[in-house]
Amino acid sequence: MRVPGVAGQARLLKHALACCLLIAAAVTAGGCSDAAEERTLVVLGPWTDGEERPFVAALRRIGERTGRSYVYKGTRSLRETLLAQLQADAPPDLAILSSPGDLVEYARTGDAYPLPEKVAGAAVPPWAPAVTVENERGEARTHAYWAPVRVDLKSLVWSRGASADKKPDWCLGMGSGATSGWPGTDWVEDLLLQRQGPAQYESWATGKTSWQSTRPAWEEWGRLLAKNKGDDADDGKALGAEGLRYSFELLGNGRYGLLNRDDCTHEHQGSFIRRHYGDDVLPEPTARFLGARSAGAHVYEVSGDLAAVFKPSAAAWDLLGRLTSREAREDWAKAAKPAERPYFPGGAFGSVPLSRSTRAVQDLFDGAGQICLDASDAMPPTLRDAFYRAVLEFLGAPRSSALLTRLLEQLEAERQLQLQEDAFLLDDLCDNAPGQSP
């Protein structure tokens, strides 16, 4: 296993010294106050454009209870923002990320801190598996480094005005700024999970299995793409150029969401998309569209918004514990609109009635059997980004065997490089679903 670099070791030693000084001051002075008690704690996260309002309301309620001051800073360029702050030695107290692969990197460089015992119970699997990294002395230690504050269900197909027994016109969007391509990786991952099951999915996602094992999933997705694209290569009805050009842009009637275009009937997307639709758009499990060869109707891919501490203090750990508490989840759910109610590991919270689509997802969560963390989210960042690029290139010729062979060879070469660098530190991406009833 690779030892953290010099910069990472320096940060570890600096933070360790700071913590020792705080502890010593508390002991000698009979209880010196934590410096964070007297300043505003910063939470960096991914929610913007109004999506952050329920979380900010919950954060405000925490402040009312503790008497501390908290501020939320949201950005769609989360990775770039956090890296810049770390390079400037000005990290947030907490950061909320959706990528365990990025968090592993921060753990091994000493930028993210292991959860202390008092909040370790918040590290619910599979969203927060234990990670083994080496400290500055080269000693391997296994800890949880983050905890899910909100989760989402994937392996879903959303439909408007058509039932699953009719021929679907698939709507596919791929554009999402620097992360363009992730809806395509979701397709490949879900097909592999549904066809080959959790064990094979986990083995591939954690770097133990060659990318050649994913070829059947790519080929099946390619057949679907070609079928919907039609004979005219310029057809933009569902999967052609127009569909890609308009993906994740502001659509008709001032609403996001591809099904708002009214020229396709089905969209493969996670539970977070429901905030852009009314209750005439409802989800069904991907498995219902795959026939008898599915691995099981209750096998789902999941994602999560994961909180980690980047500036350790008693106040920061207290905040992480409170953000994962039932009380905070009640506040968060109460402040959210019915179609934007968040999901949490272990059940629904809040007394505000659920929208029809939110209840439909909750029912699927309640009935989940095996759940597996989003594979690309869990991969080392360079491999994840290569996966994004590969699906974008694949869309240009989804039935080309030569192209697929080349793409899989490139991804396999990247996997081998990551193995040499000992970058695969996550092992347990699948687990039995925690009981979803509150």
XYZ file of C-alpha atoms in Angstrom:
438
model
C 0.000 0.000 0.000
C 1.337 3.417 -0.937
C 2.491 5.633 1.924
C 1.017 9.157 1.864
C 3.188 11.745 0.110
C 5.272 14.374 1.849
C 2.510 16.998 1.690
C 0.021 14.565 3.176
C 2.447 13.612 5.955
C 3.052 17.270 6.762
C -0.678 17.891 7.074
C -1.046 14.845 9.287
C 1.739 15.978 11.596
C 0.424 19.547 11.723
C -3.124 18.471 12.538
C -1.923 15.912 15.040
C 0.109 18.593 16.822
C -2.873 20.948 16.851
C -5.107 18.270 18.340
C -2.500 17.418 20.983
C -2.259 21.076 21.983
C -6.031 21.343 22.297
C -6.192 18.236 24.450
C -3.328 19.417 26.617
C -4.958 22.801 27.087
C -8.226 21.177 28.097
C -6.505 18.969 30.650
C -4.276 21.623 32.220
C -6.876 24.360 32.255
C -9.658 22.191 33.615
C -11.706 22.330 30.377
C -10.477 24.899 27.884
C -13.119 25.617 25.254
C -12.670 24.329 21.744
C -11.605 27.164 19.413
C -14.395 26.187 17.023
C -16.933 27.098 19.721
C -16.135 30.762 19.094
C -16.246 30.846 15.297
C -18.586 29.984 12.441
C -18.255 26.420 11.201
C -18.324 26.008 7.416
C -20.102 23.165 5.611
C -19.221 22.767 1.917
C -21.732 20.832 -0.166
C -23.197 20.086 -3.626
C -26.668 21.653 -3.385
C -27.428 24.961 -5.115
C -30.258 26.735 -6.968
C -32.798 26.251 -4.195
C -32.031 22.585 -3.573
C -30.000 23.627 -0.535
C -32.854 25.399 1.285
C -34.197 22.430 3.325
C -30.659 21.513 4.413
C -29.889 25.103 5.393
C -33.113 25.149 7.429
C -32.042 21.988 9.252
C -28.592 23.489 9.849
C -30.218 26.591 11.286
C -32.240 24.477 13.716
C -29.043 22.760 14.857
C -27.552 26.186 15.530
C -30.570 27.144 17.618
C -30.022 24.074 19.784
C -26.251 24.359 20.167
C -25.797 28.124 20.210
C -23.052 27.745 17.591
C -22.885 29.462 14.217
C -22.878 27.438 10.981
C -22.778 28.482 7.338
C -23.440 26.370 4.256
C -21.553 27.018 1.022
C -22.868 25.186 -2.050
C -21.128 24.660 -5.369
C -21.576 22.494 -8.470
C -17.766 22.420 -8.806
C -17.303 20.657 -5.506
C -14.138 18.708 -6.269
C -12.329 21.715 -7.717
C -13.438 23.996 -4.876
C -12.376 21.589 -2.150
C -9.008 20.891 -3.763
C -8.326 24.625 -4.026
C -9.224 25.131 -0.369
C -6.993 22.256 0.705
C -4.087 23.627 -1.333
C -4.588 26.979 0.386
C -4.678 25.193 3.769
C -8.156 26.632 4.327
C -10.487 23.615 4.276
C -14.115 23.694 5.404
C -14.957 22.123 8.735
C -17.173 19.575 6.976
C -17.605 18.724 3.307
C -20.447 16.713 1.819
C -19.470 14.749 -1.296
C -21.139 12.071 -3.389
C -17.929 10.299 -4.380
C -16.392 7.728 -1.996
C -13.522 7.458 -4.493
C -12.592 11.082 -3.829
C -13.032 10.624 -0.085
C -10.617 7.676 -0.116
C -8.001 9.959 -1.671
C -8.590 12.560 1.040
C -8.342 9.889 3.717
C -5.016 8.581 2.479
C -3.507 12.083 2.244
C -4.669 12.936 5.752
C -7.072 15.670 4.639
C -10.186 13.785 5.793
C -10.194 12.469 9.352
C -11.357 9.113 10.720
C -14.615 9.152 12.632
C -14.129 8.989 16.413
C -15.982 6.358 18.375
C -18.790 8.689 19.441
C -19.969 9.187 15.834
C -18.702 5.957 14.234
C -22.222 4.516 14.363
C -23.285 7.004 11.693
C -21.128 5.196 9.107
C -23.966 3.077 7.704
C -23.017 0.465 5.057
C -22.778 0.297 2.123
C -22.552 4.089 1.946
C -19.673 4.329 4.416
C -17.432 1.252 4.316
C -14.287 1.095 6.417
C -11.059 2.180 4.713
C -7.540 0.966 5.500
C -4.828 3.604 5.058
C -1.325 4.097 6.373
C -0.531 6.834 8.853
C 2.627 8.955 8.823
C 4.517 6.125 10.540
C 3.552 3.588 7.850
C 1.095 1.808 10.159
C -2.075 0.490 8.543
C -5.265 1.579 10.297
C -8.851 0.757 9.367
C -11.512 3.370 10.060
C -14.707 4.840 8.715
C -14.014 8.323 7.389
C -17.456 9.587 6.394
C -21.156 9.133 7.050
C -24.207 9.423 4.766
C -26.411 12.418 5.487
C -28.788 11.740 2.587
C -29.169 8.795 0.190
C -30.812 8.087 -3.166
C -32.090 5.004 -4.932
C -30.908 4.260 -8.441
C -31.846 1.261 -10.655
C -35.033 3.168 -11.503
C -36.907 3.877 -14.724
C -39.190 6.924 -14.728
C -42.180 6.930 -17.053
C -44.709 9.496 -18.177
C -47.911 8.483 -19.910
C -46.835 4.951 -20.748
C -46.693 1.695 -18.829
C -43.794 -0.720 -18.748
C -45.606 -3.256 -20.961
C -45.557 -0.869 -23.923
C -42.553 -0.230 -26.138
C -40.572 2.540 -24.415
C -38.987 5.486 -26.181
C -35.900 6.086 -24.062
C -34.781 9.584 -23.244
C -31.079 9.877 -22.457
C -29.177 12.920 -21.295
C -25.403 12.866 -20.929
C -24.310 16.474 -20.503
C -23.445 17.545 -16.953
C -20.493 19.908 -17.087
C -17.209 18.366 -15.967
C -18.987 15.121 -15.068
C -20.722 14.615 -18.429
C -21.205 10.921 -19.072
C -22.318 9.766 -15.627
C -25.875 8.885 -16.748
C -24.265 6.490 -19.220
C -22.092 4.880 -16.563
C -25.281 4.392 -14.525
C -26.754 2.413 -17.428
C -23.705 0.129 -17.723
C -23.487 -0.356 -13.958
C -27.182 -1.116 -13.558
C -27.254 -3.589 -16.440
C -24.253 -5.383 -14.978
C -25.819 -5.424 -11.503
C -29.184 -6.654 -12.748
C -27.774 -9.297 -15.098
C -24.794 -10.630 -13.137
C -25.737 -9.869 -9.539
C -24.114 -8.059 -6.596
C -21.055 -10.319 -6.197
C -19.816 -9.807 -9.758
C -20.729 -6.116 -9.640
C -18.736 -5.571 -6.445
C -15.738 -7.524 -7.729
C -15.555 -5.375 -10.858
C -16.225 -2.042 -9.118
C -13.456 -2.626 -6.555
C -10.830 -3.461 -9.178
C -10.684 -7.233 -8.736
C -12.216 -8.144 -12.104
C -11.209 -7.138 -15.620
C -13.245 -4.628 -17.575
C -13.809 -7.367 -20.148
C -16.379 -8.787 -17.731
C -18.570 -5.747 -18.400
C -18.739 -6.284 -22.162
C -22.218 -7.923 -22.139
C -23.634 -4.894 -20.294
C -22.128 -2.474 -22.822
C -23.415 -4.585 -25.714
C -26.932 -4.719 -24.309
C -26.932 -0.954 -23.776
C -25.556 -0.513 -27.302
C -28.440 -2.509 -28.761
C -30.915 -0.314 -26.895
C -29.186 2.853 -28.108
C -29.123 1.707 -31.721
C -32.738 0.536 -31.623
C -34.013 3.852 -30.307
C -31.777 5.910 -32.541
C -33.445 4.471 -35.639
C -32.244 4.326 -39.218
C -31.552 8.059 -39.411
C -28.309 8.842 -37.604
C -29.484 12.419 -37.082
C -32.758 11.446 -35.426
C -32.966 13.448 -32.182
C -36.227 12.058 -30.844
C -34.756 10.058 -27.977
C -31.060 9.255 -28.193
C -29.743 11.231 -31.126
C -27.883 14.507 -31.327
C -30.772 16.682 -30.176
C -31.365 14.505 -27.133
C -27.744 14.841 -26.135
C -27.604 18.563 -26.849
C -30.556 19.311 -24.597
C -29.611 17.005 -21.755
C -29.655 18.608 -18.317
C -30.474 22.001 -19.774
C -33.473 24.123 -18.816
C -36.406 22.646 -20.683
C -39.992 23.615 -21.481
C -42.098 25.445 -18.903
C -39.033 26.366 -16.901
C -38.490 22.812 -15.645
C -35.508 20.496 -15.770
C -35.932 16.847 -16.668
C -35.834 15.129 -20.052
C -39.373 13.769 -19.830
C -40.617 17.361 -19.861
C -39.817 17.413 -23.594
C -42.839 15.180 -24.380
C -41.012 13.256 -27.102
C -39.970 10.216 -25.083
C -41.647 8.097 -22.445
C -38.935 6.513 -20.263
C -35.839 7.781 -18.473
C -33.318 5.725 -16.483
C -32.417 8.000 -13.578
C -31.969 8.129 -9.789
C -34.600 9.175 -7.267
C -33.296 12.768 -7.133
C -34.816 13.479 -10.575
C -38.340 13.481 -9.134
C -37.994 17.084 -7.972
C -38.231 18.122 -11.643
C -41.444 16.181 -12.349
C -45.016 16.068 -11.196
C -46.799 12.971 -9.964
C -47.623 11.956 -13.529
C -44.006 10.708 -13.739
C -43.466 7.632 -11.575
C -40.642 5.119 -11.056
C -40.369 1.383 -11.510
C -37.347 -0.864 -10.854
C -35.006 -1.394 -13.783
C -35.453 -5.132 -13.281
C -39.044 -4.959 -14.539
C -37.763 -3.927 -17.966
C -35.202 -6.724 -18.274
C -37.328 -9.870 -18.173
C -36.555 -13.191 -16.546
C -32.781 -12.881 -16.792
C -32.666 -10.252 -14.092
C -30.612 -11.000 -10.968
C -33.598 -10.086 -8.829
C -36.395 -7.557 -8.536
C -35.051 -6.195 -5.250
C -31.424 -5.491 -6.201
C -30.645 -1.779 -6.446
C -27.772 0.576 -7.026
C -27.675 3.455 -4.535
C -25.808 6.729 -4.120
C -25.336 9.064 -1.200
C -24.283 12.484 0.005
C -21.467 11.753 2.424
C -20.167 14.039 5.172
C -16.525 14.061 6.266
C -14.579 16.292 8.631
C -11.693 18.245 7.110
C -10.994 20.588 10.053
C -11.276 18.495 13.233
C -12.669 19.975 16.421
C -15.146 18.951 19.071
C -17.682 21.258 17.423
C -17.125 19.700 13.981
C -17.611 16.152 15.266
C -20.662 17.264 17.180
C -22.108 18.741 13.971
C -21.512 15.555 12.003
C -23.268 13.565 14.702
C -26.209 15.962 14.706
C -26.533 15.974 10.890
C -27.025 12.197 10.985
C -29.431 12.273 13.931
C -33.153 11.595 13.772
C -33.858 15.113 15.001
C -31.996 16.769 12.128
C -33.587 14.451 9.593
C -37.026 15.386 10.878
C -36.153 19.074 10.458
C -34.723 18.502 6.973
C -37.757 16.528 5.820
C -40.178 19.055 7.283
C -38.484 21.935 5.454
C -38.512 20.164 2.073
C -41.289 20.233 -0.500
C -43.219 16.944 -0.860
C -41.502 16.110 -4.166
C -38.062 16.943 -2.695
C -38.203 15.026 0.559
C -34.771 13.483 1.204
C -34.227 9.798 1.871
C -32.096 8.525 4.743
C -30.583 5.172 5.698
C -33.125 3.469 7.914
C -36.352 5.149 6.909
C -38.498 8.151 6.148
C -38.830 11.063 8.521
C -41.074 14.059 8.934
C -44.803 14.516 9.251
C -45.390 16.409 5.979
C -47.310 14.181 3.490
C -45.189 12.617 0.756
C -45.806 13.307 -2.911
C -46.927 10.312 -4.953
C -43.519 9.933 -6.616
C -41.647 10.301 -3.320
C -43.844 7.642 -1.725
C -43.282 5.345 -4.707
C -39.511 5.551 -4.247
C -39.851 5.093 -0.477
C -41.896 1.934 -1.033
C -39.142 0.565 -3.270
C -36.552 1.468 -0.639
C -38.651 -0.326 1.973
C -38.734 -3.460 -0.160
C -35.065 -3.424 -1.176
C -33.011 -6.552 -0.591
C -29.416 -6.090 -1.750
C -28.119 -2.577 -2.355
C -24.800 -1.665 -3.954
C -22.995 1.666 -3.918
C -22.682 3.429 -7.269
C -19.639 1.808 -8.885
C -18.197 4.827 -10.671
C -18.597 6.971 -7.540
C -16.500 4.438 -5.640
C -13.720 4.102 -8.223
C -10.406 5.988 -8.047
C -11.064 9.409 -9.614
C -8.891 8.895 -12.699
C -10.619 5.605 -13.537
C -14.034 7.142 -12.924
C -13.253 10.010 -15.296
C -12.007 7.552 -17.933
C -15.309 5.677 -17.568
C -17.215 8.924 -18.191
C -15.198 9.613 -21.343
C -15.647 6.071 -22.593
C -19.444 6.140 -22.496
C -19.484 9.471 -24.337
C -17.323 8.006 -27.105
C -19.362 4.795 -27.135
C -22.516 6.778 -27.960
C -21.033 7.690 -31.334
C -21.067 4.068 -32.521
C -22.888 1.881 -29.985
C -22.889 -1.202 -32.245
C -19.183 -1.053 -33.138
C -17.425 -4.097 -31.723
C -14.007 -2.637 -32.579
C -14.754 0.587 -30.721
C -15.992 -1.269 -27.652
C -12.895 -3.480 -27.673
C -10.645 -0.420 -27.754
C -12.562 1.344 -24.975
C -12.479 -1.701 -22.698
C -8.752 -2.127 -23.339
C -8.169 1.497 -22.341
C -10.238 1.109 -19.173
C -8.445 -2.119 -18.325
C -5.072 -0.404 -18.762
C -6.214 2.299 -16.340
C -7.387 -0.361 -13.870
C -3.967 -2.011 -13.999
C -2.286 1.336 -13.346
C -4.550 1.960 -10.349
C -3.737 -1.509 -9.032
C -0.018 -0.716 -9.239
C -0.632 2.477 -7.291
C -2.724 0.586 -4.731
C -5.612 2.976 -5.326
C -8.460 0.482 -4.787
C -9.096 0.795 -1.045
C -12.849 0.059 -1.000
C -13.959 -3.560 -0.779
C -17.533 -3.745 0.482
C -19.857 -1.885 -1.870
C -22.886 -4.176 -1.496
C -24.900 -5.003 1.596
C -28.329 -6.015 2.757
C -30.593 -2.974 2.782
C -31.029 -1.458 6.230
C -34.606 -1.487 7.448
C -36.257 1.515 5.846
C -39.212 1.838 8.186
C -38.624 4.552 10.811
